[in-house]
Tab-separated table of C-alpha atoms in Angstrom:
chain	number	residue	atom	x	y	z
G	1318	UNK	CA	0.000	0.000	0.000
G	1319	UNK	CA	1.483	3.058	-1.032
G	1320	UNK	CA	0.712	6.469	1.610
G	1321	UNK	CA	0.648	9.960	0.793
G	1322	UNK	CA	2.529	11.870	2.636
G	1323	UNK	CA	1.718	15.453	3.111
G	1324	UNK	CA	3.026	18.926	5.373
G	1325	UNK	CA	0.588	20.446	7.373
G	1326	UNK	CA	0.552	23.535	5.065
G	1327	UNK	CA	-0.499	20.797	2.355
G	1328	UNK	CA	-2.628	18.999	4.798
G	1329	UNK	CA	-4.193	22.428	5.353
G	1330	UNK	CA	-5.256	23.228	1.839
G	1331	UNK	CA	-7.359	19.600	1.758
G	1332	UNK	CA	-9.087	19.648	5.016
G	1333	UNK	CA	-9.258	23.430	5.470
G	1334	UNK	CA	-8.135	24.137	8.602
G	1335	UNK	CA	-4.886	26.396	8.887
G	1336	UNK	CA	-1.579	24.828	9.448
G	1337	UNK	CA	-0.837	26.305	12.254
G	1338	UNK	CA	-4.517	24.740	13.599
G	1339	UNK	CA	-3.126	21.149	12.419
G	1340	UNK	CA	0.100	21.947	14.264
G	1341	UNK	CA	-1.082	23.734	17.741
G	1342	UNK	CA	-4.332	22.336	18.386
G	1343	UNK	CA	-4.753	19.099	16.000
G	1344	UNK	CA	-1.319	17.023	16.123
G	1345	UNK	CA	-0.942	14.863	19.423
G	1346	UNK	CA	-5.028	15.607	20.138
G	1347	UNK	CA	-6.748	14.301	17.522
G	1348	UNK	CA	-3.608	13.266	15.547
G	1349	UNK	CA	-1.972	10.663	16.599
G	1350	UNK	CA	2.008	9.933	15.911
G	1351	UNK	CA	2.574	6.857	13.788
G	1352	UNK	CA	-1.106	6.111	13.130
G	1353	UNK	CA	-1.822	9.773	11.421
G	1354	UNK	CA	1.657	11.453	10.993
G	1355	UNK	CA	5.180	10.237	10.935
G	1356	UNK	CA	8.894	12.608	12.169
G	1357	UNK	CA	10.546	10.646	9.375
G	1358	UNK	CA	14.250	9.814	10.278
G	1359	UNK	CA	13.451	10.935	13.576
G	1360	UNK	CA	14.105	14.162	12.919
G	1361	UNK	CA	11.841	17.598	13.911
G	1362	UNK	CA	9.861	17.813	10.323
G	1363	UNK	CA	6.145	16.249	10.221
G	1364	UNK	CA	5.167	14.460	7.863
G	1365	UNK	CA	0.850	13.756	7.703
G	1366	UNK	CA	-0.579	10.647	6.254
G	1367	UNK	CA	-3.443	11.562	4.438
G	1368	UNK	CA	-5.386	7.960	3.866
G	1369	UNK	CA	-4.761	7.701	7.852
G	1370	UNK	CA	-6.227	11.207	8.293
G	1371	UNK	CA	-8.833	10.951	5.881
G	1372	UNK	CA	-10.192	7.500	7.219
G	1373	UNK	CA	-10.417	9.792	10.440
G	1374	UNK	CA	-12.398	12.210	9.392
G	1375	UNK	CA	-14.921	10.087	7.657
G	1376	UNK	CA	-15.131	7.212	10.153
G	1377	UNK	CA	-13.709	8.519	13.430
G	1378	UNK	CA	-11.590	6.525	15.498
G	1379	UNK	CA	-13.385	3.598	16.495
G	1380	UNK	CA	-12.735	2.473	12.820
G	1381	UNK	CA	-9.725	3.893	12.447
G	1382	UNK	CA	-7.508	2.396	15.861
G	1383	UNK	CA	-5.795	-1.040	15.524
G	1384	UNK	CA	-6.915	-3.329	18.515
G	1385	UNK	CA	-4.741	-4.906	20.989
């Protein structure tokens, strides 16, 4: 499966909310690290995963969590 990997100023344009919004208030609240976004080669930058996000927003998270 291939994943689309996008900034949270490109992130922004699709789901319009403002990047900062995705960044602030979004990321680590509703966003969850590994599942929804990735800090590839551990480093500082984010990067979102859109089919991760988007199966969010249309199905919420009971649909969206793996179970233990």
């Amino acid at each position: 499966m291939s994943n689309t990997y996008l900034t949270a100023e490109e992130l922004s344009v699709r789901i319009k909310y403002d990047a900062r919004t995705i960044r602030d208030q979004l990321k680590d609240a509703i966003f969850l690290e590994g599942i929804h976004y990735i800090r590839p080669f551990g480093g500082r930058k984010i990067l979102f995963i859109w089919e991760s996000v988007e199966d969010l927003m249309l199905f919420g998270y009971s649909d969206v969590l793996p179970t233990k």
